PDB file of C-alpha atoms and ligand atoms in Angstrom:
ATOM      1  CA  MET Q   1      -5.149   1.641 -21.802  1.00 95.00           C
ATOM      2  CA  LYS Q   2      -4.556   2.144 -18.008  1.00 98.00           C
ATOM      3  CA  ASN Q   3      -2.150   4.622 -16.592  1.00 98.00           C
ATOM      4  CA  ILE Q   4       0.131   2.743 -13.996  1.00 98.00           C
ATOM      5  CA  ALA Q   5       2.182   4.254 -11.217  1.00 98.00           C
ATOM      6  CA  VAL Q   6       4.714   2.021  -9.432  1.00 98.00           C
ATOM      7  CA  LEU Q   7       6.022   2.764  -5.898  1.00 98.00           C
ATOM      8  CA  ALA Q   8       9.212   0.762  -4.902  1.00 98.00           C
ATOM      9  CA  SER Q   9      12.013   1.206  -2.447  1.00 98.00           C
ATOM     10  CA  GLY Q  10      14.801  -0.862  -3.695  1.00 97.00           C
ATOM     11  CA  ARG Q  11      16.114  -3.290  -6.320  1.00 98.00           C
ATOM     12  CA  GLY Q  12      12.841  -3.061  -8.458  1.00 98.00           C
ATOM     13  CA  SER Q  13      12.958  -6.401 -10.052  1.00 98.00           C
ATOM     14  CA  ASN Q  14       9.145  -6.574  -9.842  1.00 98.00           C
ATOM     15  CA  PHE Q  15       9.018  -3.140 -11.338  1.00 98.00           C
ATOM     16  CA  GLN Q  16      11.108  -4.391 -14.197  1.00 98.00           C
ATOM     17  CA  GLY Q  17       8.675  -7.173 -14.605  1.00 98.00           C
ATOM     18  CA  ILE Q  18       5.805  -4.625 -15.282  1.00 98.00           C
ATOM     19  CA  ILE Q  19       8.154  -2.664 -17.758  1.00 98.00           C
ATOM     20  CA  ASP Q  20       8.854  -6.038 -19.566  1.00 98.00           C
ATOM     21  CA  GLY Q  21       5.090  -6.907 -19.648  1.00 98.00           C
ATOM     22  CA  ILE Q  22       4.221  -3.648 -21.284  1.00 98.00           C
ATOM     23  CA  ASN Q  23       7.042  -3.680 -23.649  1.00 97.00           C
ATOM     24  CA  CYS Q  24       6.027  -7.092 -24.966  1.00 97.00           C
ATOM     25  CA  GLY Q  25       2.454  -6.081 -25.320  1.00 97.00           C
ATOM     26  CA  LYS Q  26       0.953  -8.369 -22.561  1.00 98.00           C
ATOM     27  CA  ILE Q  27      -0.142  -5.618 -20.338  1.00 98.00           C
ATOM     28  CA  ASN Q  28      -2.338  -2.961 -21.774  1.00 98.00           C
ATOM     29  CA  GLY Q  29      -0.854  -0.055 -19.800  1.00 98.00           C
ATOM     30  CA  LYS Q  30       1.346   3.036 -19.766  1.00 98.00           C
ATOM     31  CA  LEU Q  31       3.779   3.662 -16.988  1.00 98.00           C
ATOM     32  CA  VAL Q  32       3.366   7.197 -15.899  1.00 98.00           C
ATOM     33  CA  CYS Q  33       5.823   7.330 -13.088  1.00 98.00           C
ATOM     34  CA  LEU Q  34       7.969   5.650 -10.396  1.00 98.00           C
ATOM     35  CA  ILE Q  35       7.528   6.976  -6.933  1.00 98.00           C
ATOM     36  CA  THR Q  36      10.202   6.023  -4.443  1.00 98.00           C
ATOM     37  CA  ASP Q  37      11.070   6.872  -0.896  1.00 98.00           C
ATOM     38  CA  LYS Q  38      14.749   6.086  -1.508  1.00 98.00           C
ATOM     39  CA  PRO Q  39      17.003   8.302  -3.556  1.00 98.00           C
ATOM     40  CA  ASP Q  40      19.487   5.383  -4.147  1.00 98.00           C
ATOM     41  CA  ALA Q  41      16.890   2.827  -5.128  1.00 98.00           C
ATOM     42  CA  TYR Q  42      18.071   0.692  -8.229  1.00 98.00           C
ATOM     43  CA  ALA Q  43      14.413   1.041  -9.436  1.00 98.00           C
ATOM     44  CA  ILE Q  44      15.354   4.577 -10.474  1.00 98.00           C
ATOM     45  CA  THR Q  45      18.089   3.451 -12.837  1.00 98.00           C
ATOM     46  CA  ARG Q  46      15.517   0.949 -14.419  1.00 98.00           C
ATOM     47  CA  ALA Q  47      12.948   3.814 -14.816  1.00 98.00           C
ATOM     48  CA  LYS Q  48      15.485   6.143 -16.248  1.00 98.00           C
ATOM     49  CA  SER Q  49      16.523   3.624 -18.927  1.00 98.00           C
ATOM     50  CA  ASN Q  50      12.996   3.167 -19.947  1.00 98.00           C
ATOM     51  CA  ASN Q  51      12.219   6.918 -19.919  1.00 98.00           C
ATOM     52  CA  ILE Q  52       9.770   6.667 -17.119  1.00 98.00           C
ATOM     53  CA  PRO Q  53       9.428   9.865 -14.982  1.00 98.00           C
ATOM     54  CA  VAL Q  54      10.815   9.353 -11.360  1.00 98.00           C
ATOM     55  CA  ILE Q  55       9.427  11.056  -8.293  1.00 98.00           C
ATOM     56  CA  VAL Q  56      11.722  10.801  -5.232  1.00 98.00           C
ATOM     57  CA  ILE Q  57      10.076  11.402  -1.874  1.00 98.00           C
ATOM     58  CA  ASP Q  58      13.031  11.043   0.295  1.00 98.00           C
ATOM     59  CA  PHE Q  59      11.658   9.845   3.695  1.00 96.00           C
ATOM     60  CA  SER Q  60      14.739  10.776   5.496  1.00 95.00           C
ATOM     61  CA  LEU Q  61      14.140  14.554   4.645  1.00 97.00           C
ATOM     62  CA  PHE Q  62      10.763  14.785   6.316  1.00 97.00           C
ATOM     63  CA  LYS Q  63      10.308  16.051   9.897  1.00 97.00           C
ATOM     64  CA  SER Q  64       7.569  13.580  10.623  1.00 97.00           C
ATOM     65  CA  ARG Q  65       5.740  10.509   9.196  1.00 96.00           C
ATOM     66  CA  GLU Q  66       2.620  12.748   8.791  1.00 97.00           C
ATOM     67  CA  ASP Q  67       4.452  15.205   6.475  1.00 97.00           C
ATOM     68  CA  TYR Q  68       5.862  12.286   4.484  1.00 97.00           C
ATOM     69  CA  ASN Q  69       2.520  10.804   4.065  1.00 97.00           C
ATOM     70  CA  ARG Q  70       0.959  14.076   2.993  1.00 97.00           C
ATOM     71  CA  ALA Q  71       3.725  14.422   0.294  1.00 98.00           C
ATOM     72  CA  LEU Q  72       3.185  10.896  -0.845  1.00 98.00           C
ATOM     73  CA  ASN Q  73      -0.488  11.161  -1.056  1.00 98.00           C
ATOM     74  CA  LYS Q  74      -0.203  14.555  -3.073  1.00 98.00           C
ATOM     75  CA  ALA Q  75       2.222  12.902  -5.401  1.00 98.00           C
ATOM     76  CA  MET Q  76      -0.031   9.840  -5.995  1.00 98.00           C
ATOM     77  CA  LEU Q  77      -3.050  12.180  -6.640  1.00 98.00           C
ATOM     78  CA  GLU Q  78      -0.827  14.108  -9.202  1.00 98.00           C
ATOM     79  CA  ALA Q  79       0.197  11.000 -10.828  1.00 98.00           C
ATOM     80  CA  LYS Q  80      -3.560  10.591 -12.071  1.00 98.00           C
ATOM     81  CA  ALA Q  81      -2.941   6.864 -12.425  1.00 98.00           C
ATOM     82  CA  ASP Q  82      -5.656   4.160 -12.880  1.00 98.00           C
ATOM     83  CA  LEU Q  83      -3.448   1.644 -10.988  1.00 98.00           C
ATOM     84  CA  PHE Q  84      -0.852   2.001  -8.366  1.00 98.00           C
ATOM     85  CA  ILE Q  85       1.348  -0.843  -7.837  1.00 98.00           C
ATOM     86  CA  LEU Q  86       3.371  -1.440  -4.698  1.00 98.00           C
ATOM     87  CA  ALA Q  87       6.452  -3.303  -5.944  1.00 98.00           C
ATOM     88  CA  GLY Q  88       8.747  -3.700  -3.090  1.00 97.00           C
ATOM     89  CA  TYR Q  89       7.520  -0.548  -1.458  1.00 97.00           C
ATOM     90  CA  MET Q  90       8.670  -1.089   2.111  1.00 95.00           C
ATOM     91  CA  ARG Q  91       6.610   1.539   4.033  1.00 95.00           C
ATOM     92  CA  LEU Q  92       3.240   1.133   5.499  1.00 94.00           C
ATOM     93  CA  LEU Q  93       0.695   3.634   3.925  1.00 96.00           C
ATOM     94  CA  ASP Q  94      -1.515   5.755   6.161  1.00 97.00           C
ATOM     95  CA  ASP Q  95      -5.175   5.145   6.307  1.00 97.00           C
ATOM     96  CA  GLU Q  96      -6.105   8.070   4.166  1.00 97.00           C
ATOM     97  CA  THR Q  97      -3.847   7.087   1.271  1.00 97.00           C
ATOM     98  CA  ALA Q  98      -5.292   3.474   1.662  1.00 98.00           C
ATOM     99  CA  LYS Q  99      -8.831   4.845   1.448  1.00 97.00           C
ATOM    100  CA  THR Q 100      -8.202   7.356  -1.364  1.00 97.00           C
ATOM    101  CA  PHE Q 101      -6.761   4.742  -3.697  1.00 98.00           C
ATOM    102  CA  SER Q 102      -8.920   1.798  -2.512  1.00 97.00           C
ATOM    103  CA  GLY Q 103      -9.627  -0.724  -5.439  1.00 97.00           C
ATOM    104  CA  LYS Q 104      -6.833   0.765  -7.423  1.00 98.00           C
ATOM    105  CA  MET Q 105      -3.756  -0.048  -5.510  1.00 98.00           C
ATOM    106  CA  ILE Q 106      -2.163  -3.544  -5.441  1.00 98.00           C
ATOM    107  CA  ASN Q 107       0.844  -5.008  -3.500  1.00 98.00           C
ATOM    108  CA  ILE Q 108       3.072  -7.917  -4.083  1.00 98.00           C
ATOM    109  CA  HIS Q 109       4.002  -9.821  -0.757  1.00 98.00           C
ATOM    110  CA  PRO Q 110       6.539 -12.641  -0.593  1.00 98.00           C
ATOM    111  CA  ALA Q 111       4.191 -15.070   1.461  1.00 98.00           C
ATOM    112  CA  LEU Q 112       0.980 -16.968   1.106  1.00 98.00           C
ATOM    113  CA  LEU Q 113      -1.152 -14.407   3.078  1.00 98.00           C
ATOM    114  CA  PRO Q 114      -2.676 -14.268   5.694  1.00 98.00           C
ATOM    115  CA  SER Q 115       0.553 -16.019   6.967  1.00 98.00           C
ATOM    116  CA  PHE Q 116       3.565 -13.938   7.508  1.00 98.00           C
ATOM    117  CA  THR Q 117       2.702 -10.416   6.988  1.00 98.00           C
ATOM    118  CA  GLY Q 118       5.134  -7.687   7.333  1.00 96.00           C
ATOM    119  CA  LEU Q 119       8.784  -7.592   6.869  1.00 96.00           C
ATOM    120  CA  LYS Q 120      11.060 -10.575   6.249  1.00 97.00           C
ATOM    121  CA  ALA Q 121       8.271 -12.911   5.213  1.00 98.00           C
ATOM    122  CA  GLN Q 122      10.472 -15.649   3.809  1.00 98.00           C
ATOM    123  CA  LYS Q 123      12.556 -15.785   6.962  1.00 98.00           C
ATOM    124  CA  GLN Q 124       9.426 -15.996   8.949  1.00 98.00           C
ATOM    125  CA  ALA Q 125       8.247 -18.878   6.694  1.00 98.00           C
ATOM    126  CA  ILE Q 126      11.553 -20.854   7.125  1.00 98.00           C
ATOM    127  CA  GLU Q 127      11.622 -20.282  10.900  1.00 98.00           C
ATOM    128  CA  TYR Q 128       8.035 -21.546  11.376  1.00 98.00           C
ATOM    129  CA  GLY Q 129       8.724 -24.648   9.287  1.00 98.00           C
ATOM    130  CA  VAL Q 130       6.052 -24.493   6.748  1.00 98.00           C
ATOM    131  CA  LYS Q 131       6.283 -26.926   3.852  1.00 98.00           C
ATOM    132  CA  VAL Q 132       4.909 -24.629   1.206  1.00 98.00           C
ATOM    133  CA  ALA Q 133       5.381 -20.867   0.670  1.00 98.00           C
ATOM    134  CA  GLY Q 134       4.746 -18.380  -2.090  1.00 98.00           C
ATOM    135  CA  CYS Q 135       3.629 -14.987  -3.048  1.00 99.00           C
ATOM    136  CA  THR Q 136       0.352 -13.103  -2.950  1.00 98.00           C
ATOM    137  CA  VAL Q 137      -0.889 -10.063  -5.121  1.00 98.00           C
ATOM    138  CA  HIS Q 138      -3.624  -8.273  -3.185  1.00 98.00           C
ATOM    139  CA  PHE Q 139      -5.386  -5.026  -3.146  1.00 98.00           C
ATOM    140  CA  VAL Q 140      -4.268  -2.673  -0.439  1.00 98.00           C
ATOM    141  CA  ASP Q 141      -6.568  -1.778   2.394  1.00 97.00           C
ATOM    142  CA  GLU Q 142      -5.934  -0.010   5.753  1.00 96.00           C
ATOM    143  CA  GLY Q 143      -4.346  -3.008   7.316  1.00 96.00           C
ATOM    144  CA  MET Q 144      -0.786  -4.498   6.886  1.00 96.00           C
ATOM    145  CA  ASP Q 145      -0.961  -7.046   4.070  1.00 97.00           C
ATOM    146  CA  THR Q 146      -4.613  -7.727   4.785  1.00 98.00           C
ATOM    147  CA  GLY Q 147      -6.577  -6.578   1.538  1.00 98.00           C
ATOM    148  CA  PRO Q 148      -8.588  -8.811  -0.962  1.00 98.00           C
ATOM    149  CA  ILE Q 149      -6.432 -11.436  -2.478  1.00 98.00           C
ATOM    150  CA  ILE Q 150      -6.186 -11.410  -6.312  1.00 98.00           C
ATOM    151  CA  LEU Q 151      -3.649 -14.168  -7.115  1.00 98.00           C
ATOM    152  CA  GLN Q 152      -1.318 -16.459  -5.180  1.00 98.00           C
ATOM    153  CA  HIS Q 153       1.525 -18.729  -6.370  1.00 98.00           C
ATOM    154  CA  VAL Q 154       2.890 -21.524  -4.327  1.00 98.00           C
ATOM    155  CA  VAL Q 155       6.353 -22.893  -4.049  1.00 98.00           C
ATOM    156  CA  PRO Q 156       7.865 -25.883  -2.074  1.00 98.00           C
ATOM    157  CA  VAL Q 157       9.907 -25.380   0.839  1.00 98.00           C
ATOM    158  CA  PHE Q 158      12.810 -27.751   1.215  1.00 98.00           C
ATOM    159  CA  ASP Q 159      14.781 -28.995   4.239  1.00 97.00           C
ATOM    160  CA  THR Q 160      18.003 -27.594   2.803  1.00 97.00           C
ATOM    161  CA  ASP Q 161      16.436 -24.039   2.167  1.00 98.00           C
ATOM    162  CA  ASP Q 162      17.643 -21.031   3.880  1.00 98.00           C
ATOM    163  CA  GLU Q 163      16.040 -17.481   3.692  1.00 98.00           C
ATOM    164  CA  GLU Q 164      18.062 -16.757   0.564  1.00 98.00           C
ATOM    165  CA  LYS Q 165      17.152 -19.962  -1.334  1.00 98.00           C
ATOM    166  CA  LEU Q 166      13.526 -19.683  -0.535  1.00 98.00           C
ATOM    167  CA  SER Q 167      13.410 -15.893  -1.522  1.00 98.00           C
ATOM    168  CA  GLU Q 168      14.998 -16.687  -4.826  1.00 98.00           C
ATOM    169  CA  ARG Q 169      12.224 -19.302  -5.566  1.00 98.00           C
ATOM    170  CA  ILE Q 170       9.575 -17.075  -4.333  1.00 98.00           C
ATOM    171  CA  LEU Q 171      10.854 -14.211  -6.463  1.00 98.00           C
ATOM    172  CA  LYS Q 172      10.776 -16.198  -9.703  1.00 98.00           C
ATOM    173  CA  GLU Q 173       6.912 -16.706  -8.890  1.00 98.00           C
ATOM    174  CA  GLU Q 174       6.432 -12.915  -8.020  1.00 98.00           C
ATOM    175  CA  HIS Q 175       7.815 -12.078 -11.521  1.00 98.00           C
ATOM    176  CA  ILE Q 176       4.995 -14.203 -13.044  1.00 98.00           C
ATOM    177  CA  ALA Q 177       2.054 -13.423 -10.586  1.00 98.00           C
ATOM    178  CA  LEU Q 178       2.502  -9.590 -10.504  1.00 98.00           C
ATOM    179  CA  PRO Q 179       2.481  -9.010 -14.311  1.00 98.00           C
ATOM    180  CA  LYS Q 180      -0.387 -11.416 -14.479  1.00 98.00           C
ATOM    181  CA  ALA Q 181      -2.446  -9.623 -11.995  1.00 98.00           C
ATOM    182  CA  VAL Q 182      -1.683  -6.261 -13.760  1.00 98.00           C
ATOM    183  CA  GLU Q 183      -2.688  -7.589 -17.033  1.00 98.00           C
ATOM    184  CA  LEU Q 184      -6.058  -8.735 -15.578  1.00 98.00           C
ATOM    185  CA  PHE Q 185      -6.593  -5.419 -13.971  1.00 98.00           C
ATOM    186  CA  CYS Q 186      -5.763  -3.482 -17.180  1.00 98.00           C
ATOM    187  CA  ASN Q 187      -8.174  -5.719 -19.110  1.00 98.00           C
ATOM    188  CA  ASP Q 188     -11.040  -5.077 -16.571  1.00 98.00           C
ATOM    189  CA  LYS Q 189     -11.008  -8.737 -15.624  1.00 98.00           C
ATOM    190  CA  ILE Q 190     -10.938  -8.247 -11.759  1.00 98.00           C
ATOM    191  CA  LYS Q 191     -14.018  -7.621  -9.852  1.00 97.00           C
ATOM    192  CA  ILE Q 192     -14.015  -6.979  -6.105  1.00 97.00           C
ATOM    193  CA  GLU Q 193     -16.984  -8.145  -4.118  1.00 97.00           C
ATOM    194  CA  GLY Q 194     -16.272  -7.387  -0.402  1.00 95.00           C
ATOM    195  CA  ARG Q 195     -13.261  -9.589   0.479  1.00 96.00           C
ATOM    196  CA  ILE Q 196     -13.640 -11.730  -2.421  1.00 98.00           C
ATOM    197  CA  VAL Q 197     -11.752 -10.921  -5.844  1.00 98.00           C
ATOM    198  CA  ARG Q 198     -13.450 -12.571  -8.930  1.00 98.00           C
ATOM    199  CA  ILE Q 199     -11.389 -13.076 -11.967  1.00 98.00           C
ATOM    200  CA  LEU Q 200     -13.905 -12.614 -14.974  1.00 97.00           C
ATOM    201  CA  PRO Q 201     -13.578 -15.031 -17.847  1.00 94.00           C
ATOM    202  CA  GLU Q 202     -11.851 -14.016 -21.131  1.00 77.00           C
TER     203      GLU Q 202
HETATM  204  C1  LIG Z 301       9.983  -8.592  -3.223  1.00 91.16           C
HETATM  205  O1  LIG Z 301      10.200  -9.868  -2.770  1.00 91.16           O
HETATM  206  C2  LIG Z 301       8.521  -8.118  -2.632  1.00 91.16           C
HETATM  207  O2  LIG Z 301       7.520  -9.196  -2.643  1.00 91.16           O
HETATM  208  C3  LIG Z 301       8.940  -7.682  -1.288  1.00 91.16           C
HETATM  209  O3  LIG Z 301      10.231  -6.962  -1.460  1.00 91.16           O
HETATM  210  C4  LIG Z 301      11.000  -7.574  -2.553  1.00 91.16           C
HETATM  211  C5  LIG Z 301      11.148  -6.458  -3.573  1.00 91.16           C
HETATM  212  O4  LIG Z 301      12.006  -6.951  -4.658  1.00 91.16           O
HETATM  213  N1  LIG Z 301       7.940  -6.875  -0.610  1.00 91.16           N
HETATM  214  C6  LIG Z 301       7.681  -6.911   0.594  1.00 91.16           C
HETATM  215  O5  LIG Z 301       8.250  -7.675   1.379  1.00 91.16           O
HETATM  216  C7  LIG Z 301       6.669  -6.002   0.908  1.00 91.16           C
HETATM  217  N2  LIG Z 301       6.142  -6.293   2.334  1.00 91.16           N
HETATM  218  P1  LIG Z 301      12.140  -6.077  -5.805  1.00 91.16           P
HETATM  219  O6  LIG Z 301      12.515  -4.769  -5.410  1.00 91.16           O
HETATM  220  O7  LIG Z 301      13.325  -6.720  -6.594  1.00 91.16           O
HETATM  221  O8  LIG Z 301      10.884  -6.029  -6.656  1.00 91.16           O
END
């Protein structure tokens, strides 16, 4: 069984998907902690109602980004997790953290990477006029949303869509794709070969 730590900054619906996946026995893992940069994140309520320890590293209390990054890196090391999941964690990690946890840190992004990296990916997709969108689960490297891709789920974009409608459609797929990727990771079914991620057969 793998020990899992989740980093989240807000609502935490993807975090909830992991909790549910573990509770129903699909994910062979144990949540060791939630780490958040926001003391008012709703993800904290979800953690508490599931007896998952919460570590708040309030970004606004740090003098510099470097100090915050050092505290985050320390908390992650202390979590001793086999897998770190960025589930709506809205800060860029520093290079050292990306390197330290290389191969054991994954992120969910609400776009079909490599398109529309960074913030407001769904708005970027609407404004660009793409006809399909989706979500990507990928390993985290030093870049922004650039690491090796594990899974992608596609949704259509309709003429009548706005950012909100598209976000909702993508989010439904996120709630399937992220637990699936975590399940594969926990069953040792994921192999990274450079940029390419192979999913091993059952
Ligand atoms: C999700 O749509 C996730 O893909 C996105 O934030 C949302 C968090 O929702 N993440 C990013 O945009 C990261 N660049 P949640 O808190 O309900 O899981």
